[in-house]
Short mmCIF file of C-alpha atoms and ligand atoms in Angstrom, two decimals:
data_model
loop_
_atom_site.label_atom_id
_atom_site.label_comp_id
_atom_site.label_asym_id
_atom_site.label_seq_id
_atom_site.Cartn_x
_atom_site.Cartn_y
_atom_site.Cartn_z
CA MET F 11 115.40 -100.67 -163.93
CA GLN F 12 113.49 -101.30 -160.68
CA LYS F 13 114.85 -102.97 -157.58
CA GLN F 14 113.30 -103.67 -154.20
CA VAL F 15 115.30 -104.34 -151.02
CA ASP F 16 114.62 -104.34 -147.31
CA VAL F 17 117.69 -102.25 -146.51
CA LEU F 18 119.52 -99.89 -148.84
CA VAL F 19 122.95 -98.67 -147.71
CA ILE F 20 124.44 -95.73 -149.63
CA GLY F 21 128.25 -95.82 -149.41
CA GLY F 22 130.47 -98.85 -149.14
CA SER F 23 133.49 -97.83 -147.12
CA ALA F 24 134.05 -98.42 -143.38
CA ALA F 25 130.61 -97.30 -142.19
CA GLY F 26 128.54 -98.68 -145.08
CA ILE F 27 130.18 -102.10 -144.91
CA ALA F 28 129.79 -102.37 -141.13
CA ALA F 29 126.15 -101.22 -141.19
CA ALA F 30 125.22 -103.71 -143.92
CA THR F 31 127.15 -106.71 -142.60
CA THR F 32 126.06 -106.17 -138.97
CA GLY F 33 122.47 -105.66 -140.11
CA LYS F 34 122.62 -108.86 -142.16
CA ALA F 35 124.05 -110.78 -139.18
CA PHE F 36 121.20 -109.58 -136.95
CA TYR F 37 118.39 -109.77 -139.54
CA ALA F 38 119.44 -112.69 -141.74
CA GLY F 39 116.04 -112.92 -143.47
CA LYS F 40 116.19 -109.34 -144.79
CA SER F 41 117.75 -108.32 -148.11
CA PHE F 42 120.59 -105.78 -148.01
CA LEU F 43 122.01 -103.75 -150.90
CA VAL F 44 125.11 -101.53 -150.72
CA VAL F 45 125.47 -98.93 -153.47
CA ARG F 46 128.96 -97.54 -153.82
CA ARG F 47 130.37 -95.13 -156.36
CA GLU F 48 133.73 -96.74 -156.95
CA PRO F 49 134.38 -100.37 -158.02
CA GLN F 50 137.26 -100.61 -155.57
CA ALA F 51 137.27 -98.80 -152.24
CA VAL F 52 140.58 -97.98 -150.61
CA VAL F 53 141.27 -98.76 -146.96
CA PRO F 54 141.00 -95.15 -145.81
CA CYS F 55 143.35 -95.42 -142.84
CA GLY F 56 145.96 -97.13 -145.00
CA ILE F 57 146.17 -94.25 -147.50
CA PRO F 58 149.31 -92.56 -146.07
CA TYR F 59 151.16 -95.89 -146.26
CA VAL F 60 150.57 -96.08 -150.00
CA PHE F 61 153.14 -93.26 -150.26
CA GLY F 62 155.94 -95.04 -148.39
CA THR F 63 155.56 -98.42 -146.71
CA LEU F 64 153.29 -100.14 -149.27
CA GLN F 65 154.24 -100.84 -152.87
CA GLY F 66 151.20 -99.03 -154.28
CA ILE F 67 147.48 -98.39 -154.08
CA GLU F 68 146.65 -101.98 -155.12
CA GLN F 69 147.95 -103.14 -151.75
CA ASN F 70 145.44 -100.92 -149.96
CA VAL F 71 141.97 -101.87 -151.18
CA ILE F 72 138.98 -103.27 -149.28
CA PRO F 73 138.06 -106.64 -150.84
CA ASN F 74 134.47 -106.62 -152.13
CA ALA F 75 134.27 -110.12 -150.63
CA HIS F 76 133.81 -108.42 -147.22
CA ILE F 77 130.41 -107.28 -148.49
CA GLU F 78 129.33 -110.07 -150.81
CA GLY F 79 130.68 -112.83 -148.56
CA ALA F 80 128.32 -111.62 -145.84
CA GLY F 81 125.28 -112.11 -148.07
CA VAL F 82 124.97 -108.43 -148.95
CA GLU F 83 124.50 -107.36 -152.57
CA LEU F 84 126.88 -104.72 -153.95
CA LEU F 85 125.94 -102.34 -156.77
CA ILE F 86 128.60 -100.06 -158.23
CA ASP F 87 126.69 -96.89 -159.03
CA GLU F 88 125.99 -93.45 -157.57
CA VAL F 89 122.76 -92.61 -155.78
CA VAL F 90 121.65 -89.23 -157.11
CA SER F 91 118.37 -88.72 -155.26
CA ILE F 92 116.30 -90.00 -152.37
CA ASP F 93 112.51 -89.76 -152.24
CA ARG F 94 111.60 -90.07 -148.55
CA GLN F 95 107.85 -90.24 -149.11
CA ALA F 96 108.05 -92.95 -151.78
CA LYS F 97 110.89 -94.68 -149.84
CA SER F 98 113.00 -94.99 -152.95
CA ALA F 99 116.35 -93.85 -154.32
CA THR F 100 117.55 -93.33 -157.89
CA THR F 101 121.04 -93.96 -159.21
CA ALA F 102 123.04 -92.27 -161.97
CA GLY F 103 122.81 -95.56 -163.86
CA GLY F 104 119.01 -95.29 -163.87
CA VAL F 105 118.18 -97.87 -161.19
CA GLU F 106 115.21 -97.03 -158.98
CA ILE F 107 115.56 -98.79 -155.65
CA SER F 108 112.64 -99.14 -153.21
CA PHE F 109 113.59 -99.73 -149.58
CA ASP F 110 112.04 -100.29 -146.20
CA LYS F 111 115.06 -98.88 -144.29
CA LEU F 112 117.79 -96.61 -145.60
CA VAL F 113 121.31 -96.15 -144.17
CA ILE F 114 123.24 -93.12 -145.42
CA ALA F 115 127.01 -93.71 -145.17
CA THR F 116 128.27 -91.22 -147.73
CA GLY F 117 131.41 -90.28 -145.77
CA SER F 118 133.48 -87.15 -146.18
CA GLN F 119 135.73 -85.32 -148.59
CA PRO F 120 138.84 -83.15 -148.12
CA ARG F 121 138.25 -79.54 -147.17
CA VAL F 122 139.93 -77.04 -149.45
CA PRO F 123 139.53 -73.54 -148.05
CA GLY F 124 137.98 -71.11 -150.50
CA TRP F 125 140.38 -68.37 -149.31
CA LEU F 126 143.47 -70.30 -150.35
CA LYS F 127 144.75 -68.59 -153.49
CA GLY F 128 146.62 -70.95 -155.79
CA ARG F 129 144.73 -74.04 -154.67
CA ASP F 130 144.04 -75.00 -158.30
CA LEU F 131 147.70 -74.96 -159.39
CA GLN F 132 149.18 -78.21 -160.69
CA ASN F 133 150.82 -80.41 -158.05
CA VAL F 134 148.55 -79.15 -155.29
CA PHE F 135 146.99 -82.33 -153.94
CA THR F 136 144.39 -83.35 -151.40
CA ILE F 137 144.02 -86.83 -149.90
CA PRO F 138 140.55 -88.08 -150.84
CA LYS F 139 139.50 -91.70 -150.43
CA ASP F 140 139.65 -92.15 -154.19
CA ARG F 141 141.76 -94.95 -155.66
CA ASP F 142 142.47 -93.42 -159.08
CA TYR F 143 143.20 -89.92 -157.79
CA LEU F 144 145.60 -91.30 -155.17
CA ALA F 145 147.36 -93.48 -157.74
CA GLY F 146 147.87 -90.29 -159.77
CA VAL F 147 149.24 -88.37 -156.77
CA ARG F 148 151.65 -91.20 -156.00
CA GLU F 149 152.96 -91.17 -159.55
CA LYS F 150 153.31 -87.38 -159.72
CA LEU F 151 155.12 -87.24 -156.37
CA GLU F 152 157.82 -89.55 -157.77
CA SER F 153 159.31 -86.60 -159.65
CA CYS F 154 158.88 -84.07 -156.83
CA HIS F 155 161.57 -83.52 -154.22
CA LYS F 156 160.40 -80.58 -152.10
CA VAL F 157 156.99 -81.35 -150.64
CA VAL F 158 155.11 -78.97 -148.35
CA ILE F 159 152.30 -80.44 -146.27
CA ILE F 160 149.73 -78.01 -144.91
CA GLY F 161 148.05 -79.28 -141.75
CA GLY F 162 149.66 -80.98 -138.77
CA GLY F 163 146.79 -83.26 -137.78
CA PHE F 164 147.30 -87.01 -137.96
CA ILE F 165 146.92 -87.22 -141.75
CA GLY F 166 149.51 -84.47 -142.34
CA VAL F 167 151.91 -86.06 -139.86
CA GLU F 168 151.46 -89.57 -141.30
CA MET F 169 152.00 -88.25 -144.85
CA ALA F 170 155.19 -86.47 -143.68
CA ASP F 171 156.50 -89.59 -141.96
CA GLU F 172 155.80 -91.79 -144.98
CA LEU F 173 157.19 -89.41 -147.60
CA MET F 174 160.41 -89.13 -145.57
CA LYS F 175 160.84 -92.84 -146.30
CA LYS F 176 161.01 -91.91 -149.98
CA GLY F 177 163.79 -89.40 -149.36
CA LYS F 178 161.66 -86.30 -149.94
CA GLU F 179 162.43 -82.92 -148.41
CA ILE F 180 159.37 -82.31 -146.26
CA THR F 181 158.11 -79.13 -144.62
CA LEU F 182 155.01 -79.40 -142.45
CA VAL F 183 153.09 -76.17 -141.80
CA GLU F 184 150.62 -76.04 -138.92
CA VAL F 185 148.74 -72.96 -137.75
CA LEU F 186 148.40 -74.15 -134.15
CA PRO F 187 151.40 -74.03 -131.80
CA HIS F 188 151.90 -77.82 -132.03
CA VAL F 189 151.16 -80.76 -134.29
CA LEU F 190 148.48 -83.28 -133.27
CA SER F 191 147.17 -80.82 -130.71
CA LEU F 192 143.55 -81.98 -130.97
CA ALA F 193 144.61 -85.42 -129.70
CA PHE F 194 147.48 -84.65 -127.33
CA ASP F 195 148.52 -82.14 -124.73
CA SER F 196 151.68 -80.20 -125.56
CA ASP F 197 153.97 -82.62 -123.65
CA LEU F 198 153.24 -85.43 -126.11
CA SER F 199 152.90 -83.18 -129.16
CA LEU F 200 156.42 -81.95 -128.39
CA LYS F 201 157.62 -85.54 -128.19
CA ALA F 202 156.07 -86.23 -131.62
CA GLU F 203 157.63 -83.06 -133.01
CA GLY F 204 161.04 -84.16 -131.67
CA ILE F 205 160.79 -87.44 -133.60
CA LEU F 206 159.66 -85.71 -136.80
CA LYS F 207 162.55 -83.24 -136.58
CA GLU F 208 165.03 -86.04 -135.91
CA ARG F 209 163.78 -87.69 -139.07
CA GLY F 210 164.47 -84.50 -140.99
CA VAL F 211 160.97 -83.00 -141.30
CA VAL F 212 161.09 -79.20 -141.16
CA LEU F 213 158.29 -78.04 -138.86
CA ARG F 214 156.69 -74.62 -139.22
CA THR F 215 154.22 -74.65 -136.33
CA GLY F 216 152.27 -71.54 -135.35
CA GLU F 217 152.49 -70.37 -138.97
CA LYS F 218 149.54 -69.59 -141.20
CA VAL F 219 149.64 -70.15 -144.94
CA GLN F 220 148.61 -67.10 -146.92
CA GLU F 221 148.64 -68.39 -150.49
CA LEU F 222 150.24 -70.77 -152.93
CA ALA F 223 152.28 -69.25 -155.73
CA GLY F 224 153.13 -70.91 -159.03
CA ARG F 225 155.28 -70.86 -162.11
CA ASP F 226 153.89 -71.96 -165.50
CA GLY F 227 150.70 -73.12 -163.84
CA ARG F 228 152.52 -75.37 -161.38
CA VAL F 229 152.96 -74.69 -157.65
CA SER F 230 156.42 -73.42 -156.75
CA LYS F 231 156.08 -71.67 -153.38
CA VAL F 232 154.00 -71.56 -150.22
CA LEU F 233 153.72 -68.04 -148.88
CA LEU F 234 153.24 -67.64 -145.13
CA GLU F 235 151.51 -64.78 -143.33
CA SER F 236 154.78 -64.12 -141.48
CA GLY F 237 156.27 -63.04 -144.83
CA ASP F 238 158.40 -66.16 -145.24
CA SER F 239 158.05 -68.46 -148.20
CA ILE F 240 158.83 -72.14 -148.69
CA GLU F 241 159.87 -73.61 -152.05
CA ALA F 242 157.66 -76.46 -153.19
CA ASP F 243 157.56 -78.95 -156.06
CA ALA F 244 154.28 -80.23 -154.61
CA VAL F 245 151.85 -79.21 -151.88
CA ILE F 246 149.59 -81.57 -149.95
CA LEU F 247 146.54 -80.04 -148.31
CA ALA F 248 145.71 -81.94 -145.12
CA MET F 249 143.31 -79.36 -143.72
CA GLY F 250 140.46 -81.57 -142.59
CA TYR F 251 137.38 -83.23 -144.10
CA ALA F 252 133.80 -82.09 -144.65
CA PRO F 253 130.81 -84.43 -144.31
CA ASN F 254 129.42 -85.52 -147.67
CA VAL F 255 125.78 -84.55 -147.19
CA ALA F 256 124.54 -83.01 -150.45
CA LEU F 257 122.33 -86.02 -151.18
CA ALA F 258 120.78 -86.07 -147.70
CA GLU F 259 120.29 -82.30 -147.70
CA LYS F 260 118.54 -82.43 -151.06
CA ALA F 261 116.18 -85.04 -149.63
CA GLY F 262 115.27 -82.66 -146.79
CA ILE F 263 117.13 -84.56 -144.06
CA LYS F 264 118.15 -82.28 -141.19
CA LEU F 265 121.80 -81.27 -140.70
CA ASN F 266 123.48 -79.96 -137.55
CA GLU F 267 125.45 -76.74 -137.06
CA LEU F 268 128.62 -78.39 -138.38
CA GLY F 269 126.92 -79.59 -141.54
CA ALA F 270 126.66 -83.27 -140.52
CA ILE F 271 123.44 -85.30 -140.63
CA ARG F 272 121.59 -84.98 -137.33
CA VAL F 273 121.06 -88.36 -135.62
CA ASP F 274 119.78 -89.77 -132.36
CA GLU F 275 121.54 -92.36 -130.20
CA TYR F 276 120.27 -95.18 -132.44
CA MET F 277 121.86 -93.36 -135.40
CA ARG F 278 118.43 -92.49 -136.83
CA THR F 279 117.72 -89.23 -138.55
CA GLU F 280 114.42 -87.49 -137.79
CA ASP F 281 112.88 -89.90 -140.27
CA LYS F 282 112.59 -93.14 -138.30
CA ASP F 283 113.34 -95.33 -141.32
CA ILE F 284 116.48 -93.45 -142.33
CA PHE F 285 119.76 -93.89 -140.47
CA ALA F 286 123.07 -92.06 -141.00
CA VAL F 287 126.47 -93.35 -139.91
CA GLY F 288 130.16 -92.57 -140.26
CA ASP F 289 131.82 -89.34 -141.37
CA CYS F 290 128.58 -87.90 -142.78
CA ALA F 291 126.75 -88.26 -139.44
CA GLU F 292 126.70 -86.04 -136.36
CA LYS F 293 129.40 -86.62 -133.74
CA PHE F 294 129.44 -85.59 -130.11
CA SER F 295 131.95 -86.21 -127.37
CA PHE F 296 131.32 -88.97 -124.82
CA ILE F 297 132.88 -86.77 -122.12
CA THR F 298 131.98 -83.17 -122.88
CA ARG F 299 128.76 -83.89 -124.86
CA ILE F 300 129.84 -81.13 -127.24
CA VAL F 301 129.08 -81.65 -130.92
CA LYS F 302 132.32 -82.06 -132.82
CA GLY F 303 133.72 -82.74 -136.27
CA LEU F 304 136.18 -85.49 -135.38
CA MET F 305 136.14 -88.27 -137.99
CA LEU F 306 137.58 -91.70 -137.24
CA ALA F 307 136.97 -95.06 -138.87
CA SER F 308 136.66 -96.65 -135.44
CA THR F 309 133.84 -94.26 -134.50
CA ALA F 310 132.23 -94.73 -137.93
CA VAL F 311 132.16 -98.49 -137.53
CA SER F 312 130.85 -98.32 -133.98
CA GLU F 313 127.98 -96.09 -135.14
CA ALA F 314 127.35 -98.36 -138.12
CA ARG F 315 127.15 -101.46 -135.95
CA ILE F 316 124.65 -99.72 -133.70
CA ALA F 317 122.51 -98.71 -136.69
CA GLY F 318 122.74 -102.24 -138.10
CA MET F 319 121.53 -103.75 -134.82
CA ASN F 320 118.65 -101.28 -134.42
CA LEU F 321 117.30 -101.37 -137.98
CA PHE F 322 114.11 -103.34 -137.33
CA GLY F 323 113.60 -102.75 -133.61
CA LEU F 324 115.25 -100.38 -131.17
CA SER F 325 117.24 -101.62 -128.20
CA ARG F 326 117.92 -99.31 -125.26
CA LEU F 327 121.02 -101.40 -124.64
CA ARG F 328 122.51 -100.77 -128.07
CA THR F 329 122.96 -97.04 -128.33
CA PHE F 330 125.80 -94.71 -129.28
CA GLY F 331 126.99 -92.76 -126.25
CA GLY F 332 129.31 -90.30 -128.00
CA THR F 333 132.80 -90.62 -129.43
CA ILE F 334 135.62 -91.64 -127.09
CA ALA F 335 137.98 -90.37 -129.80
CA ILE F 336 140.38 -93.29 -129.60
CA PHE F 337 143.20 -92.33 -131.83
CA SER F 338 146.52 -93.96 -132.64
CA THR F 339 149.34 -93.42 -135.08
CA SER F 340 152.98 -94.29 -135.55
CA ILE F 341 155.69 -91.67 -135.98
CA GLY F 342 159.19 -92.83 -136.78
CA GLY F 343 158.14 -96.28 -135.56
CA ILE F 344 156.91 -94.98 -132.17
CA THR F 345 153.21 -95.37 -131.37
CA PHE F 346 151.32 -92.27 -130.25
CA ALA F 347 147.82 -92.97 -129.00
CA ALA F 348 145.14 -91.08 -127.10
CA ALA F 349 141.61 -91.63 -125.82
CA GLY F 350 139.00 -89.37 -124.25
CA VAL F 351 139.85 -85.74 -123.57
CA THR F 352 143.20 -84.01 -123.28
CA GLU F 353 144.06 -82.29 -120.04
CA ALA F 354 143.77 -78.89 -121.73
CA LEU F 355 140.30 -79.64 -123.13
CA ALA F 356 139.08 -81.10 -119.82
CA ARG F 357 140.08 -77.90 -118.00
CA GLU F 358 138.66 -75.68 -120.74
CA ARG F 359 135.30 -77.47 -120.41
CA GLY F 360 135.33 -76.95 -116.64
CA PHE F 361 136.56 -80.26 -115.22
CA ASP F 362 138.91 -80.18 -112.24
CA VAL F 363 141.41 -82.82 -113.29
CA VAL F 364 144.56 -84.42 -112.01
CA SER F 365 146.97 -85.99 -114.44
CA ALA F 366 150.07 -88.09 -114.04
CA GLY F 367 152.18 -90.37 -116.18
CA PHE F 368 154.55 -93.29 -115.82
CA GLU F 369 157.23 -94.51 -118.17
CA GLY F 370 158.01 -98.22 -118.07
CA ILE F 371 158.75 -100.91 -120.63
CA ASP F 372 156.57 -103.01 -122.94
CA LYS F 373 158.38 -106.36 -122.45
CA HIS F 374 160.33 -107.66 -119.51
CA PRO F 375 163.04 -107.82 -118.38
CA LYS F 376 164.29 -104.83 -120.34
CA THR F 377 167.10 -106.97 -121.80
CA MET F 378 164.42 -108.80 -123.84
CA PRO F 379 165.11 -108.06 -127.56
CA GLY F 380 162.79 -105.43 -129.00
CA THR F 381 161.82 -103.91 -125.64
CA ALA F 382 160.54 -100.34 -126.06
CA ALA F 383 159.77 -97.65 -123.53
CA GLN F 384 156.03 -97.41 -122.80
CA PHE F 385 154.61 -94.20 -121.36
CA VAL F 386 151.07 -93.95 -120.03
CA LYS F 387 149.37 -90.72 -119.00
CA LEU F 388 145.99 -90.59 -117.28
CA ILE F 389 143.62 -87.63 -116.87
CA VAL F 390 141.23 -88.08 -113.96
CA ASN F 391 138.33 -86.01 -112.63
CA ARG F 392 139.34 -85.00 -109.08
CA GLU F 393 135.82 -84.95 -107.70
CA SER F 394 134.57 -88.31 -109.04
CA GLY F 395 137.80 -90.19 -109.67
CA LEU F 396 136.51 -91.03 -113.18
CA VAL F 397 139.12 -91.51 -115.87
CA LEU F 398 138.31 -88.90 -118.55
CA GLY F 399 141.25 -89.37 -120.86
CA GLY F 400 144.74 -90.60 -121.37
CA ALA F 401 147.56 -91.23 -123.76
CA VAL F 402 150.06 -93.98 -124.46
CA THR F 403 153.32 -93.88 -126.37
CA GLY F 404 155.66 -96.76 -127.06
CA GLY F 405 155.99 -99.84 -129.22
CA VAL F 406 153.34 -101.65 -131.22
CA SER F 407 151.38 -102.85 -128.15
CA ALA F 408 150.58 -99.23 -127.25
CA GLY F 409 148.04 -99.35 -130.08
CA GLU F 410 146.03 -101.96 -128.15
CA LEU F 411 146.71 -100.54 -124.69
CA ILE F 412 144.90 -97.38 -125.75
CA ASN F 413 141.86 -99.53 -126.50
CA VAL F 414 142.00 -100.81 -122.90
CA LEU F 415 142.00 -97.21 -121.81
CA GLY F 416 139.06 -96.57 -124.11
CA VAL F 417 137.12 -99.33 -122.34
CA VAL F 418 138.04 -97.81 -118.97
CA ILE F 419 136.66 -94.44 -120.10
CA GLU F 420 133.54 -95.80 -121.77
CA SER F 421 132.74 -98.06 -118.80
CA LYS F 422 133.05 -95.02 -116.54
CA LEU F 423 135.60 -96.69 -114.32
CA THR F 424 137.16 -94.75 -111.48
CA ILE F 425 140.81 -94.61 -110.57
CA ASN F 426 140.13 -97.03 -107.67
CA GLU F 427 138.60 -99.59 -109.99
CA LEU F 428 141.58 -99.23 -112.32
CA LEU F 429 144.01 -99.62 -109.41
CA THR F 430 142.47 -102.97 -108.47
CA MET F 431 142.11 -104.38 -111.99
CA GLN F 432 143.90 -107.50 -113.13
CA PHE F 433 146.11 -107.46 -116.21
CA GLY F 434 147.81 -110.49 -117.73
CA THR F 435 151.52 -110.14 -118.44
CA HIS F 436 154.18 -112.06 -120.33
CA PRO F 437 157.90 -111.30 -120.83
CA LEU F 438 157.68 -111.29 -124.62
CA LEU F 439 154.38 -109.42 -124.85
CA THR F 440 153.79 -106.91 -122.05
CA GLY F 441 155.33 -104.78 -119.36
CA PRO F 442 156.19 -106.45 -116.07
CA PRO F 443 153.49 -107.26 -113.49
CA THR F 444 155.41 -105.21 -110.94
CA GLY F 445 155.67 -102.19 -113.19
CA TYR F 446 152.72 -102.38 -115.59
CA PRO F 447 152.74 -98.82 -116.95
CA LEU F 448 148.93 -98.39 -116.94
CA LEU F 449 148.69 -99.40 -113.27
CA LYS F 450 151.74 -97.38 -112.28
CA ALA F 451 150.22 -94.32 -114.00
CA ALA F 452 147.01 -94.92 -112.02
CA GLU F 453 149.11 -95.11 -108.87
CA ALA F 454 150.82 -91.84 -109.76
CA VAL F 455 147.41 -90.15 -110.15
CA GLU F 456 146.20 -91.58 -106.83
CA ILE F 457 149.30 -90.26 -105.09
CA LYS F 458 148.54 -86.80 -106.46
CA LEU F 459 144.87 -87.06 -105.49
CA ARG F 460 145.83 -87.85 -101.92
CA HIS F 461 148.50 -85.15 -101.92
CA LEU F 462 151.01 -87.86 -101.01
CA ALA F 463 154.67 -87.53 -101.82
CA PRO F 464 155.77 -90.21 -104.29
CA CYS F 465 157.72 -93.08 -102.77
CA THR F 466 161.41 -92.76 -103.46
CA GLU F 467 164.27 -94.97 -102.42
CA LYS F 468 165.14 -92.39 -99.78
CA ASN F 469 161.77 -92.05 -98.05
CA GLY F 470 160.14 -95.30 -99.00
C1 LIG U 502 144.44 -90.45 -145.05
C2 LIG U 502 143.49 -90.87 -143.98
C3 LIG U 502 143.94 -91.64 -142.91
C4 LIG U 502 143.06 -92.02 -141.91
N1 LIG U 502 143.52 -92.78 -140.86
C5 LIG U 502 142.67 -93.19 -139.90
C6 LIG U 502 143.11 -94.05 -138.84
O1 LIG U 502 144.28 -94.44 -138.77
N2 LIG U 502 142.19 -94.43 -137.92
C7 LIG U 502 140.89 -94.04 -137.97
O2 LIG U 502 140.10 -94.43 -137.10
N3 LIG U 502 140.45 -93.22 -138.97
C8 LIG U 502 141.29 -92.80 -139.92
N4 LIG U 502 140.84 -91.99 -140.94
C9 LIG U 502 139.43 -91.58 -140.96
C10 LIG U 502 138.61 -92.64 -141.65
O3 LIG U 502 139.15 -92.90 -142.87
C11 LIG U 502 137.16 -92.19 -141.82
O4 LIG U 502 136.62 -91.88 -140.58
C12 LIG U 502 136.36 -93.32 -142.49
O5 LIG U 502 136.80 -93.49 -143.80
C13 LIG U 502 134.87 -93.01 -142.49
O6 LIG U 502 134.21 -93.99 -143.19
P1 LIG U 502 132.83 -93.71 -143.92
O7 LIG U 502 132.38 -95.03 -144.45
O8 LIG U 502 131.94 -92.97 -143.02
O9 LIG U 502 133.15 -92.71 -145.10
P2 LIG U 502 134.11 -92.77 -146.37
O10 LIG U 502 135.31 -93.61 -146.10
O11 LIG U 502 134.31 -91.36 -146.77
O12 LIG U 502 133.28 -93.54 -147.47
C14 LIG U 502 132.09 -93.05 -148.04
C15 LIG U 502 131.73 -93.93 -149.20
O13 LIG U 502 130.47 -93.54 -149.73
C16 LIG U 502 130.55 -93.47 -151.14
N5 LIG U 502 129.52 -92.53 -151.61
C17 LIG U 502 129.37 -91.23 -151.29
N6 LIG U 502 128.27 -90.71 -151.90
C18 LIG U 502 127.74 -91.72 -152.63
C19 LIG U 502 126.61 -91.83 -153.47
N7 LIG U 502 125.82 -90.77 -153.69
N8 LIG U 502 126.34 -93.01 -154.06
C20 LIG U 502 127.13 -94.09 -153.84
N9 LIG U 502 128.22 -94.05 -153.06
C21 LIG U 502 128.52 -92.88 -152.45
C22 LIG U 502 131.97 -92.99 -151.39
O14 LIG U 502 132.35 -93.19 -152.70
C23 LIG U 502 132.71 -93.86 -150.36
O15 LIG U 502 132.93 -95.15 -150.85
C24 LIG U 502 141.70 -91.61 -141.97
C25 LIG U 502 141.25 -90.84 -143.05
C26 LIG U 502 142.12 -90.50 -144.06
C27 LIG U 502 141.63 -89.69 -145.23
#
């Protein structure tokens, strides 16, 4: 079967949907087709909640109406080859699709290290964005009590937190000294670890897994390099994701040193009619400019929107400037969020930084029901006063406050601009105007920058 479209998008998850629907909004007269492997795509960020908070995988799917309702055609099939010269792609179902522009949004898949002996034993699971596989994992975990999670990044931590809600015995193994250490400095990682431990999660940080051992073909133990072993009815590998680029590579599209599709700031590959967005595309840091492997849906969608807007004409005003790495999660009901660089990374890359934090409240007065502590930390370049990073912990509103901080970083605002900014407040919704934690944290940084002693009741 032959098909002809103006824009073909391969992949229909976060990035593919955003590229197609944004493109359609900007170029309403063009035809858009999304080809996606699975009939139902899961909400990727909602996956951990399928194992605790939600009733099942059915509560965590992206409605196809998001695509079709925007005037974009959806074809459930798998693209198996791309012919760049002929500007066509072929699917497993035998459809040959000619296109004017192509957007590759093929995403990522879990990394399973080749060195990990025992990785093929029964009850060793990964967390792919695959509805049927995840439904199977959920069912099999019902009869497992002792679960070992390998990897203390946000997916490992979220899985631990959710499975605790089901009364499982959870051990989390992380090779680095702390969990979540790519997002947070050790002060906040320690805070997160404290909450996990309070909830009963056994943390084995700074420990490397050597192999998985089994009995009758099923995993029974995780062996650590230290010589210790942990009993396991099931093991979840949360060891990162690899860009899904086999299709692009086969078509001769250039990859970078981390195996992601190389793109420019318009999200174009070296072929000017082929774009790549989301987890399969190259990432670099907004602050350090270093190429990195960080994969976030928020970054994927931002890239996809930029590709969608630039499909039929480039705009110098609509470019991707690098990932701000805005990250948020909830551990034991407490929000942990970060944006930009950590203090440790900033120093490692050569920035002279000053950091300070302030703990206030997220409603006011503090007697207001549901008031939570809200802590804001800012990381500021001493020489320029530019805000390079920060973190927020607290109640639900911390998840939006980190987006404010993201805007501050992306807009290249200095500490002085932040100090004079106006923020709306309300007793039921925000911290107090007199003690708005973001502004008080900025004040704390300024005091340090000026080498001033903080005001106390005694001296102030
Ligand atoms: C458990 C988990 C929790 C997460 N939580 C968060 C979070 O809280 N916040 C956040 O920002 N990010 C989170 N992420 C990361 C986020 O999910 C990814 O960054 C996001 O899914 C990337 O979207 P994507 O569209 O690029 O790729 P993917 O979601 O990987 O989708 C790729 C799509 O392409 C399809 N595809 C691939 N090859 C073909 C082909 N040849 N033909 C047709 N279709 C094809 C796939 O089937 C899939 O539908 C989480 C990830 C996981 C796994």
